[in-house]
Amino acid sequence: MSDPHPPTPSEDGRDEQLAALLEVEPLDELTRRRLVDTATRQGARRSWVKYAVAAAVVLGLAAGGTALLLGRSGDHPTAARPSVRRPGGALAPGVPSPFAGSAAGAVGLPVDLGDFGDLSDPGNLSRLRAAAGAASRASLAQRGAAELAGPLAAARACAHPSAPITAVATGTVRGRAAVALASGVHVTVVVLSPCEVRSVAP
Amino acid sequence: MPVTGRQCAEGDVRPDGDDVLAARAAGGERRALELLLDRHADRVHALCRRVIANPDDALDATQEAMIAIARGIGRFDGRSAFTTWLYRVATNVALDELRRLARRPRPAAAVPDSGVPSTIEESVAGRVDVDRALAELPEDFRVAVVLRDLCDLDYATIAGVLGVPDGTVRSRIARGRALLKDSLGNRVTAPERPRGDDE
């Protein structure tokens, strides 16, 4: 593409008249502080999640390897047992990881529905409910269980869900990280830091 | 004092300059990231405010943009000035937000209509006019004019931010300015009509 009519030097410069009209008042100190703090926290949280994922993967592989070795020895009854998680998503010590056996992953762990973006958006929530409904009826592939461990634990600690969590999704609400916990078709959106629980009608 | 782009420091390598802070932030130094975000919050907000006419939506977009910057700082490789990268991220977020809002049914007019009560001060009416005139501008023209005349970026930088050729940027700015001046009427002098577009 080319410009058949290159602008004159004056057109090349800034239009001061428009610039003056377009000027925007600076943010007030409180708003600026809030924006910066939230963004910094979210950035740091991402780093933390990366480390948590790496740690969880290492832990999972180590536990899986141990379970595999014990299973091969043929005398350990827990080798093929499904995984067990403590409330909050942490792996219970002394039990195989969800990565250890073929039956694991389908038992006791919520299905990861993925990231749904803005969880205050009605369209996204609608898609989320549909996905949660599908997850409660069918067994979906377990993805990223380790990655979800941290956010899931934080969401559980915030929401104290009474019903078993069948599926989980991530997203944001007004720029804050959020986790959606689904029990069947009932979805609760949990905004992390500070803790805020929003129930979504099925 | 309103925000202008004049203070944008391209390739600033002072100890507390953007590029140095960005490198430190990319290495995980939280304080450096905080300083960077604080320094550029007004610019990001000004960009979002003018791309998205609604002040509340613009504030949400500002937050999203700053989160995107905080999360993406590790990918900033220093090949362009930090401000160029920052404007690229902020522009993309603002445009995403704009498109998302366009898909969402709005309960009330996002941009104030022309029925401004006469009791409202002239300056407020002026801001309403600018918001409405910008909202009426095609998205591509609006972003180009905002980056040039509000953020004071040069044509080559805008081309880099938008990922389009220089000629397209020039054309969009010329046409955007003309349409904006038409729309604003007597608030600005009569526009010189652009002579063509390469798109």
Tab-separated table of C-alpha atoms in Angstrom:
chain	number	residue	atom	x	y	z
A	1	MET	CA	0.000	0.000	0.000
A	2	SER	CA	1.264	3.439	-0.752
A	3	ASP	CA	0.076	6.910	-0.040
A	4	PRO	CA	-0.758	8.702	-3.302
A	5	HIS	CA	-0.841	12.055	-1.534
A	6	PRO	CA	2.007	12.371	0.958
A	7	PRO	CA	1.204	14.934	3.598
A	8	THR	CA	2.874	18.291	3.704
A	9	PRO	CA	5.454	18.905	6.479
A	10	SER	CA	2.819	20.700	8.529
A	11	GLU	CA	0.512	17.664	8.314
A	12	ASP	CA	3.401	15.536	9.522
A	13	GLY	CA	3.575	17.369	12.816
A	14	ARG	CA	1.319	17.167	15.804
A	15	ASP	CA	-1.964	19.019	15.479
A	16	GLU	CA	-1.745	21.204	18.557
A	17	GLN	CA	-5.384	22.231	18.335
A	18	LEU	CA	-6.579	18.637	18.397
A	19	ALA	CA	-3.949	17.741	20.971
A	20	ALA	CA	-5.411	20.351	23.312
A	21	LEU	CA	-8.929	19.003	22.765
A	22	LEU	CA	-7.842	15.419	23.321
A	23	GLU	CA	-6.011	16.105	26.574
A	24	VAL	CA	-7.124	13.967	29.491
A	25	GLU	CA	-7.063	14.896	33.146
A	26	PRO	CA	-4.493	12.838	35.070
A	27	LEU	CA	-5.698	10.096	37.357
A	28	ASP	CA	-6.240	10.987	40.970
A	29	GLU	CA	-3.668	9.571	43.359
A	30	LEU	CA	-5.988	6.985	44.879
A	31	THR	CA	-7.082	5.573	41.526
A	32	ARG	CA	-3.531	5.505	40.226
A	33	ARG	CA	-2.360	3.687	43.380
A	34	ARG	CA	-5.166	1.141	43.028
A	35	LEU	CA	-4.425	0.508	39.348
A	36	VAL	CA	-0.700	0.099	39.989
A	37	ASP	CA	-1.157	-2.129	43.042
A	38	THR	CA	-3.616	-4.419	41.274
A	39	ALA	CA	-1.432	-4.721	38.185
A	40	THR	CA	1.709	-5.347	40.226
A	41	ARG	CA	-0.060	-7.960	42.317
A	42	GLN	CA	-1.404	-9.697	39.230
A	43	GLY	CA	2.042	-9.684	37.641
A	44	ALA	CA	3.579	-11.120	40.790
A	45	ARG	CA	0.779	-13.658	41.070
A	46	ARG	CA	1.558	-14.907	37.602
A	47	SER	CA	5.179	-15.470	38.609
A	48	TRP	CA	4.000	-17.246	41.708
A	49	VAL	CA	1.679	-19.455	39.665
A	50	LYS	CA	4.580	-20.367	37.368
A	51	TYR	CA	6.677	-21.439	40.344
A	52	ALA	CA	3.719	-23.301	41.861
A	53	VAL	CA	3.110	-25.120	38.590
A	54	ALA	CA	6.753	-26.062	38.299
A	55	ALA	CA	6.809	-27.281	41.898
A	56	ALA	CA	3.575	-29.215	41.455
A	57	VAL	CA	4.838	-30.872	38.280
A	58	VAL	CA	8.075	-31.902	39.992
A	59	LEU	CA	6.125	-33.171	42.994
A	60	GLY	CA	3.726	-35.028	40.727
A	61	LEU	CA	6.480	-36.643	38.720
A	62	ALA	CA	8.331	-37.627	41.861
A	63	ALA	CA	5.218	-39.116	43.429
A	64	GLY	CA	4.283	-40.794	40.170
A	65	GLY	CA	7.716	-42.285	39.834
A	66	THR	CA	7.598	-43.555	43.373
A	67	ALA	CA	4.155	-45.032	42.851
A	68	LEU	CA	5.275	-46.665	39.638
A	69	LEU	CA	8.266	-48.225	41.338
A	70	LEU	CA	6.131	-49.464	44.203
A	71	GLY	CA	3.540	-50.762	41.754
A	72	ARG	CA	6.147	-52.712	39.848
A	73	SER	CA	7.264	-54.338	43.081
A	74	GLY	CA	3.745	-55.815	43.171
A	75	ASP	CA	3.310	-55.670	46.920
A	76	HIS	CA	1.990	-52.151	47.481
A	77	PRO	CA	-1.765	-51.824	47.629
A	78	THR	CA	-1.841	-48.088	46.988
A	79	ALA	CA	-0.170	-48.156	43.615
A	80	ALA	CA	-3.359	-48.205	41.585
A	81	ARG	CA	-5.470	-46.269	44.032
A	82	PRO	CA	-7.054	-43.067	42.789
A	83	SER	CA	-5.557	-39.844	44.011
A	84	VAL	CA	-6.784	-38.147	47.133
A	85	ARG	CA	-6.625	-34.447	47.718
A	86	ARG	CA	-6.932	-32.520	50.896
A	87	PRO	CA	-9.429	-29.693	50.942
A	88	GLY	CA	-7.670	-26.817	49.261
A	89	GLY	CA	-6.152	-28.866	46.512
A	90	ALA	CA	-2.878	-29.846	48.172
A	91	LEU	CA	-1.667	-33.342	47.608
A	92	ALA	CA	-1.986	-35.475	50.672
A	93	PRO	CA	1.367	-36.909	51.669
A	94	GLY	CA	1.937	-40.570	51.199
A	95	VAL	CA	-0.626	-41.070	48.450
A	96	PRO	CA	-0.003	-41.295	44.740
A	97	SER	CA	-0.306	-38.144	42.691
A	98	PRO	CA	-3.078	-37.662	40.137
A	99	PHE	CA	-0.484	-38.367	37.494
A	100	ALA	CA	0.361	-41.760	38.924
A	101	GLY	CA	-2.303	-44.086	37.628
A	102	SER	CA	-4.684	-44.332	34.732
A	103	ALA	CA	-7.691	-44.062	36.994
A	104	ALA	CA	-6.344	-40.948	38.621
A	105	GLY	CA	-7.411	-37.573	37.363
A	106	ALA	CA	-10.960	-38.722	36.831
A	107	VAL	CA	-11.581	-39.180	40.525
A	108	GLY	CA	-11.660	-36.451	43.164
A	109	LEU	CA	-10.397	-33.670	40.915
A	110	PRO	CA	-12.600	-31.092	39.275
A	111	VAL	CA	-12.499	-30.854	35.513
A	112	ASP	CA	-10.528	-27.875	34.248
A	113	LEU	CA	-12.788	-25.958	31.883
A	114	GLY	CA	-10.069	-23.498	30.889
A	115	ASP	CA	-9.967	-19.704	30.946
A	116	PHE	CA	-13.205	-17.863	30.260
A	117	GLY	CA	-11.896	-14.291	30.323
A	118	ASP	CA	-14.156	-11.729	31.950
A	119	LEU	CA	-16.400	-13.666	34.323
A	120	SER	CA	-18.733	-10.703	34.771
A	121	ASP	CA	-19.587	-10.888	31.082
A	122	PRO	CA	-22.992	-12.593	30.636
A	123	GLY	CA	-21.863	-14.289	27.424
A	124	ASN	CA	-18.805	-15.786	29.065
A	125	LEU	CA	-20.879	-16.901	32.043
A	126	SER	CA	-23.364	-18.540	29.740
A	127	ARG	CA	-20.605	-20.446	27.974
A	128	LEU	CA	-19.140	-21.356	31.348
A	129	ARG	CA	-22.452	-22.757	32.623
A	130	ALA	CA	-22.867	-24.786	29.447
A	131	ALA	CA	-19.360	-26.162	29.807
A	132	ALA	CA	-19.925	-26.917	33.498
A	133	GLY	CA	-23.121	-28.753	32.611
A	134	ALA	CA	-21.313	-30.793	30.011
A	135	ALA	CA	-18.547	-31.567	32.478
A	136	SER	CA	-21.040	-32.857	35.012
A	137	ARG	CA	-22.553	-35.191	32.436
A	138	ALA	CA	-19.443	-36.403	30.733
A	139	SER	CA	-15.896	-37.023	31.736
A	140	LEU	CA	-13.683	-34.519	30.036
A	141	ALA	CA	-9.958	-34.765	29.738
A	142	GLN	CA	-8.139	-33.506	32.778
A	143	ARG	CA	-5.961	-30.604	31.810
A	144	GLY	CA	-3.580	-28.540	33.870
A	145	ALA	CA	-4.550	-29.930	37.246
A	146	ALA	CA	-1.238	-28.868	38.700
A	147	GLU	CA	-1.560	-25.375	37.311
A	148	LEU	CA	-4.908	-24.968	38.983
A	149	ALA	CA	-3.803	-26.158	42.396
A	150	GLY	CA	-2.900	-22.699	43.728
A	151	PRO	CA	-5.915	-20.735	42.459
A	152	LEU	CA	-8.231	-23.608	43.350
A	153	ALA	CA	-6.926	-23.707	46.909
A	154	ALA	CA	-7.347	-19.939	47.238
A	155	ALA	CA	-10.882	-20.091	45.825
A	156	ARG	CA	-11.858	-22.918	48.160
A	157	ALA	CA	-10.446	-21.062	51.141
A	158	CYS	CA	-12.481	-18.016	50.138
A	159	ALA	CA	-15.781	-19.634	49.192
A	160	HIS	CA	-15.877	-22.687	51.491
A	161	PRO	CA	-18.023	-24.626	49.015
A	162	SER	CA	-20.363	-27.133	50.641
A	163	ALA	CA	-21.024	-29.205	47.522
A	164	PRO	CA	-18.296	-31.164	45.737
A	165	ILE	CA	-16.603	-29.168	43.009
A	166	THR	CA	-17.037	-30.918	39.676
A	167	ALA	CA	-15.387	-28.385	37.396
A	168	VAL	CA	-13.264	-25.305	37.630
A	169	ALA	CA	-12.465	-22.437	35.279
A	170	THR	CA	-10.362	-19.313	35.488
A	171	GLY	CA	-10.892	-15.745	34.360
A	172	THR	CA	-11.121	-12.191	35.606
A	173	VAL	CA	-13.694	-9.883	37.120
A	174	ARG	CA	-12.951	-6.214	36.557
A	175	GLY	CA	-9.319	-7.063	36.046
A	176	ARG	CA	-8.991	-9.182	39.183
A	177	ALA	CA	-8.118	-12.840	38.931
A	178	ALA	CA	-11.125	-15.058	39.487
A	179	VAL	CA	-11.884	-18.757	39.688
A	180	ALA	CA	-15.250	-20.263	38.820
A	181	LEU	CA	-16.213	-23.294	40.894
A	182	ALA	CA	-18.920	-25.488	39.434
A	183	SER	CA	-20.985	-28.048	41.294
A	184	GLY	CA	-22.956	-29.571	38.478
A	185	VAL	CA	-24.578	-26.628	36.730
A	186	HIS	CA	-24.362	-24.366	39.764
A	187	VAL	CA	-21.462	-21.956	39.310
A	188	THR	CA	-19.854	-19.748	41.923
A	189	VAL	CA	-17.399	-17.094	40.791
A	190	VAL	CA	-14.706	-16.399	43.380
A	191	VAL	CA	-12.689	-13.239	42.980
A	192	LEU	CA	-9.268	-13.703	44.540
A	193	SER	CA	-7.487	-11.036	46.539
A	194	PRO	CA	-9.500	-9.639	48.114
A	195	CYS	CA	-11.855	-12.566	48.535
A	196	GLU	CA	-15.267	-12.003	46.985
A	197	VAL	CA	-17.851	-14.660	46.181
A	198	ARG	CA	-20.469	-14.222	43.452
A	199	SER	CA	-23.087	-16.862	42.966
A	200	VAL	CA	-24.303	-17.338	39.410
A	201	ALA	CA	-27.833	-18.574	38.986
A	202	PRO	CA	-28.042	-21.764	36.887
B	1	MET	CA	-2.271	19.193	34.423
B	2	PRO	CA	-3.718	17.196	31.560
B	3	VAL	CA	-1.653	14.406	30.135
B	4	THR	CA	0.188	14.985	26.927
B	5	GLY	CA	2.636	12.692	25.229
B	6	ARG	CA	5.437	15.175	25.335
B	7	GLN	CA	7.096	13.648	28.368
B	8	CYS	CA	7.414	10.244	26.665
B	9	ALA	CA	11.034	9.289	27.064
B	10	GLU	CA	12.093	7.106	24.138
B	11	GLY	CA	15.056	4.860	24.878
B	12	ASP	CA	15.676	6.364	28.281
B	13	VAL	CA	18.692	4.580	29.824
B	14	ARG	CA	19.173	6.629	32.997
B	15	PRO	CA	19.493	4.532	36.183
B	16	ASP	CA	15.823	5.165	36.802
B	17	GLY	CA	14.985	5.359	33.069
B	18	ASP	CA	12.294	3.262	31.446
B	19	ASP	CA	14.611	0.782	29.767
B	20	VAL	CA	16.615	0.121	32.920
B	21	LEU	CA	13.492	-0.222	35.032
B	22	ALA	CA	11.911	-2.471	32.410
B	23	ALA	CA	14.951	-4.770	32.456
B	24	ARG	CA	14.839	-4.898	36.247
B	25	ALA	CA	11.087	-5.516	36.216
B	26	ALA	CA	11.535	-8.276	33.631
B	27	GLY	CA	14.007	-9.855	36.050
B	28	GLY	CA	11.293	-10.014	38.681
B	29	GLU	CA	11.996	-6.826	40.642
B	30	ARG	CA	8.593	-5.777	41.866
B	31	ARG	CA	9.585	-2.270	42.891
B	32	ALA	CA	10.880	-1.536	39.377
B	33	LEU	CA	7.595	-2.725	37.889
B	34	GLU	CA	5.687	-0.559	40.338
B	35	LEU	CA	7.722	2.520	39.396
B	36	LEU	CA	7.222	1.865	35.683
B	37	LEU	CA	3.484	1.379	35.995
B	38	ASP	CA	3.131	4.434	38.203
B	39	ARG	CA	5.129	6.529	35.761
B	40	HIS	CA	3.020	5.539	32.770
B	41	ALA	CA	-0.421	5.080	34.343
B	42	ASP	CA	-1.645	8.465	33.110
B	43	ARG	CA	-0.519	7.776	29.547
B	44	VAL	CA	-2.155	4.384	29.458
B	45	HIS	CA	-5.321	5.888	30.889
B	46	ALA	CA	-5.292	8.806	28.437
B	47	LEU	CA	-4.967	6.404	25.516
B	48	CYS	CA	-7.770	4.156	26.793
B	49	ARG	CA	-9.944	7.155	27.641
B	50	ARG	CA	-9.765	8.505	24.110
B	51	VAL	CA	-10.079	5.161	22.342
B	52	ILE	CA	-13.020	4.120	24.545
B	53	ALA	CA	-15.358	7.058	25.028
B	54	ASN	CA	-16.973	5.864	28.246
B	55	PRO	CA	-14.888	6.910	31.293
B	56	ASP	CA	-15.762	3.845	33.380
B	57	ASP	CA	-15.021	1.426	30.565
B	58	ALA	CA	-11.811	3.320	29.900
B	59	LEU	CA	-10.776	2.857	33.521
B	60	ASP	CA	-11.464	-0.872	33.271
B	61	ALA	CA	-9.408	-1.016	30.080
B	62	THR	CA	-6.611	0.892	31.814
B	63	GLN	CA	-6.557	-1.738	34.537
B	64	GLU	CA	-6.528	-4.554	31.984
B	65	ALA	CA	-3.740	-2.853	30.059
B	66	MET	CA	-1.627	-2.382	33.166
B	67	ILE	CA	-2.134	-6.009	34.142
B	68	ALA	CA	-1.127	-7.034	30.612
B	69	ILE	CA	1.995	-4.895	30.922
B	70	ALA	CA	2.834	-6.382	34.333
B	71	ARG	CA	2.330	-9.906	33.053
B	72	GLY	CA	4.116	-9.332	29.770
B	73	ILE	CA	7.098	-7.359	30.994
B	74	GLY	CA	9.187	-10.527	30.888
B	75	ARG	CA	8.682	-10.625	27.129
B	76	PHE	CA	9.874	-7.050	26.583
B	77	ASP	CA	13.183	-7.589	24.810
B	78	GLY	CA	14.379	-3.970	24.590
B	79	ARG	CA	14.507	-3.960	20.776
B	80	SER	CA	12.089	-1.044	20.732
B	81	ALA	CA	11.717	1.734	23.276
B	82	PHE	CA	9.756	0.684	26.320
B	83	THR	CA	7.103	3.310	25.577
B	84	THR	CA	6.566	1.863	22.091
B	85	TRP	CA	6.010	-1.569	23.587
B	86	LEU	CA	3.779	-0.102	26.279
B	87	TYR	CA	1.630	1.754	23.764
B	88	ARG	CA	1.369	-1.406	21.661
B	89	VAL	CA	0.099	-3.433	24.612
B	90	ALA	CA	-2.242	-0.669	25.780
B	91	THR	CA	-3.613	-0.079	22.282
B	92	ASN	CA	-4.341	-3.769	21.784
B	93	VAL	CA	-6.100	-4.013	25.128
B	94	ALA	CA	-8.127	-0.860	24.440
B	95	LEU	CA	-9.184	-2.154	21.023
B	96	ASP	CA	-10.094	-5.549	22.466
B	97	GLU	CA	-12.199	-3.832	25.102
B	98	LEU	CA	-13.822	-1.622	22.476
B	99	ARG	CA	-14.791	-4.655	20.374
B	100	ARG	CA	-16.029	-6.507	23.425
B	101	LEU	CA	-18.177	-3.544	24.387
B	102	ALA	CA	-19.516	-3.277	20.859
B	103	ARG	CA	-20.790	-6.856	21.093
B	104	ARG	CA	-22.466	-6.205	24.433
B	105	PRO	CA	-25.920	-4.612	24.478
B	106	ARG	CA	-25.720	-1.359	26.421
B	107	PRO	CA	-28.566	-0.368	28.726
B	108	ALA	CA	-27.967	3.315	28.037
B	109	ALA	CA	-26.000	5.351	25.544
B	110	ALA	CA	-22.303	4.792	26.195
B	111	VAL	CA	-21.485	8.206	24.849
B	112	PRO	CA	-23.405	11.170	26.159
B	113	ASP	CA	-25.933	12.394	23.622
B	114	SER	CA	-26.167	15.912	22.334
B	115	GLY	CA	-28.785	16.927	24.875
B	116	VAL	CA	-26.358	18.626	27.208
B	117	PRO	CA	-28.267	20.749	29.698
B	118	SER	CA	-27.517	24.410	29.281
B	119	THR	CA	-26.579	24.722	32.946
B	120	ILE	CA	-23.534	22.542	32.494
B	121	GLU	CA	-20.356	24.478	32.106
B	122	GLU	CA	-18.885	25.034	28.688
B	123	SER	CA	-15.817	22.965	29.497
B	124	VAL	CA	-17.967	19.942	30.302
B	125	ALA	CA	-19.907	20.387	27.079
B	126	GLY	CA	-16.597	20.545	25.254
B	127	ARG	CA	-15.511	17.227	26.719
B	128	VAL	CA	-18.829	15.670	25.739
B	129	ASP	CA	-18.368	16.991	22.200
B	130	VAL	CA	-14.892	15.488	21.972
B	131	ASP	CA	-16.088	12.144	23.336
B	132	ARG	CA	-18.940	12.030	20.859
B	133	ALA	CA	-16.811	13.135	17.928
B	134	LEU	CA	-14.212	10.497	18.745
B	135	ALA	CA	-16.854	7.819	19.167
B	136	GLU	CA	-18.190	8.603	15.706
B	137	LEU	CA	-14.756	8.214	14.177
B	138	PRO	CA	-13.934	4.817	12.630
B	139	GLU	CA	-11.815	2.816	15.045
B	140	ASP	CA	-8.682	2.787	12.844
B	141	PHE	CA	-8.743	6.553	12.370
B	142	ARG	CA	-9.461	7.207	16.021
B	143	VAL	CA	-6.525	5.156	17.277
B	144	ALA	CA	-4.132	6.718	14.777
B	145	VAL	CA	-5.165	10.272	15.671
B	146	VAL	CA	-4.993	9.553	19.403
B	147	LEU	CA	-1.513	8.039	19.110
B	148	ARG	CA	-0.296	10.995	17.023
B	149	ASP	CA	-1.958	13.998	18.577
B	150	LEU	CA	-2.498	12.878	22.163
B	151	CYS	CA	0.471	10.560	22.701
B	152	ASP	CA	2.750	12.522	20.347
B	153	LEU	CA	4.178	9.378	18.749
B	154	ASP	CA	5.823	9.814	15.346
B	155	TYR	CA	4.508	8.063	12.240
B	156	ALA	CA	7.100	5.297	12.257
B	157	THR	CA	6.385	4.456	15.893
B	158	ILE	CA	2.642	4.430	15.279
B	159	ALA	CA	3.209	2.145	12.301
B	160	GLY	CA	5.148	-0.175	14.643
B	161	VAL	CA	2.480	-0.037	17.319
B	162	LEU	CA	-0.358	-0.759	14.892
B	163	GLY	CA	1.567	-3.107	12.618
B	164	VAL	CA	0.645	-1.211	9.447
B	165	PRO	CA	2.769	0.648	6.857
B	166	ASP	CA	3.751	4.292	7.393
B	167	GLY	CA	1.596	5.393	4.453
B	168	THR	CA	-1.475	3.835	6.012
B	169	VAL	CA	-0.769	5.638	9.274
B	170	ARG	CA	-0.454	8.979	7.463
B	171	SER	CA	-3.646	8.401	5.566
B	172	ARG	CA	-5.588	7.361	8.649
B	173	ILE	CA	-4.362	10.369	10.609
B	174	ALA	CA	-5.194	12.810	7.809
B	175	ARG	CA	-8.679	11.412	7.338
B	176	GLY	CA	-9.266	11.028	11.066
B	177	ARG	CA	-8.286	14.613	11.753
B	178	ALA	CA	-10.519	15.895	8.979
B	179	LEU	CA	-13.516	13.898	10.202
B	180	LEU	CA	-12.862	14.924	13.786
B	181	LYS	CA	-12.683	18.594	12.866
B	182	ASP	CA	-15.831	18.281	10.792
B	183	SER	CA	-17.574	16.719	13.729
B	184	LEU	CA	-16.316	19.265	16.249
B	185	GLY	CA	-17.386	22.134	14.028
B	186	ASN	CA	-16.454	25.541	15.365
B	187	ARG	CA	-14.339	24.168	18.191
B	188	VAL	CA	-11.511	23.878	15.691
B	189	THR	CA	-10.683	25.699	12.500
B	190	ALA	CA	-12.089	24.369	9.236
B	191	PRO	CA	-10.341	21.154	8.225
B	192	GLU	CA	-8.275	20.717	5.137
B	193	ARG	CA	-9.875	17.729	3.441
B	194	PRO	CA	-7.580	14.782	2.832
B	195	ARG	CA	-6.919	14.044	-0.762
B	196	GLY	CA	-7.068	10.270	-0.690
B	197	ASP	CA	-6.604	7.072	1.157
B	198	ASP	CA	-4.421	4.130	0.345
B	199	GLU	CA	-6.663	1.517	1.900
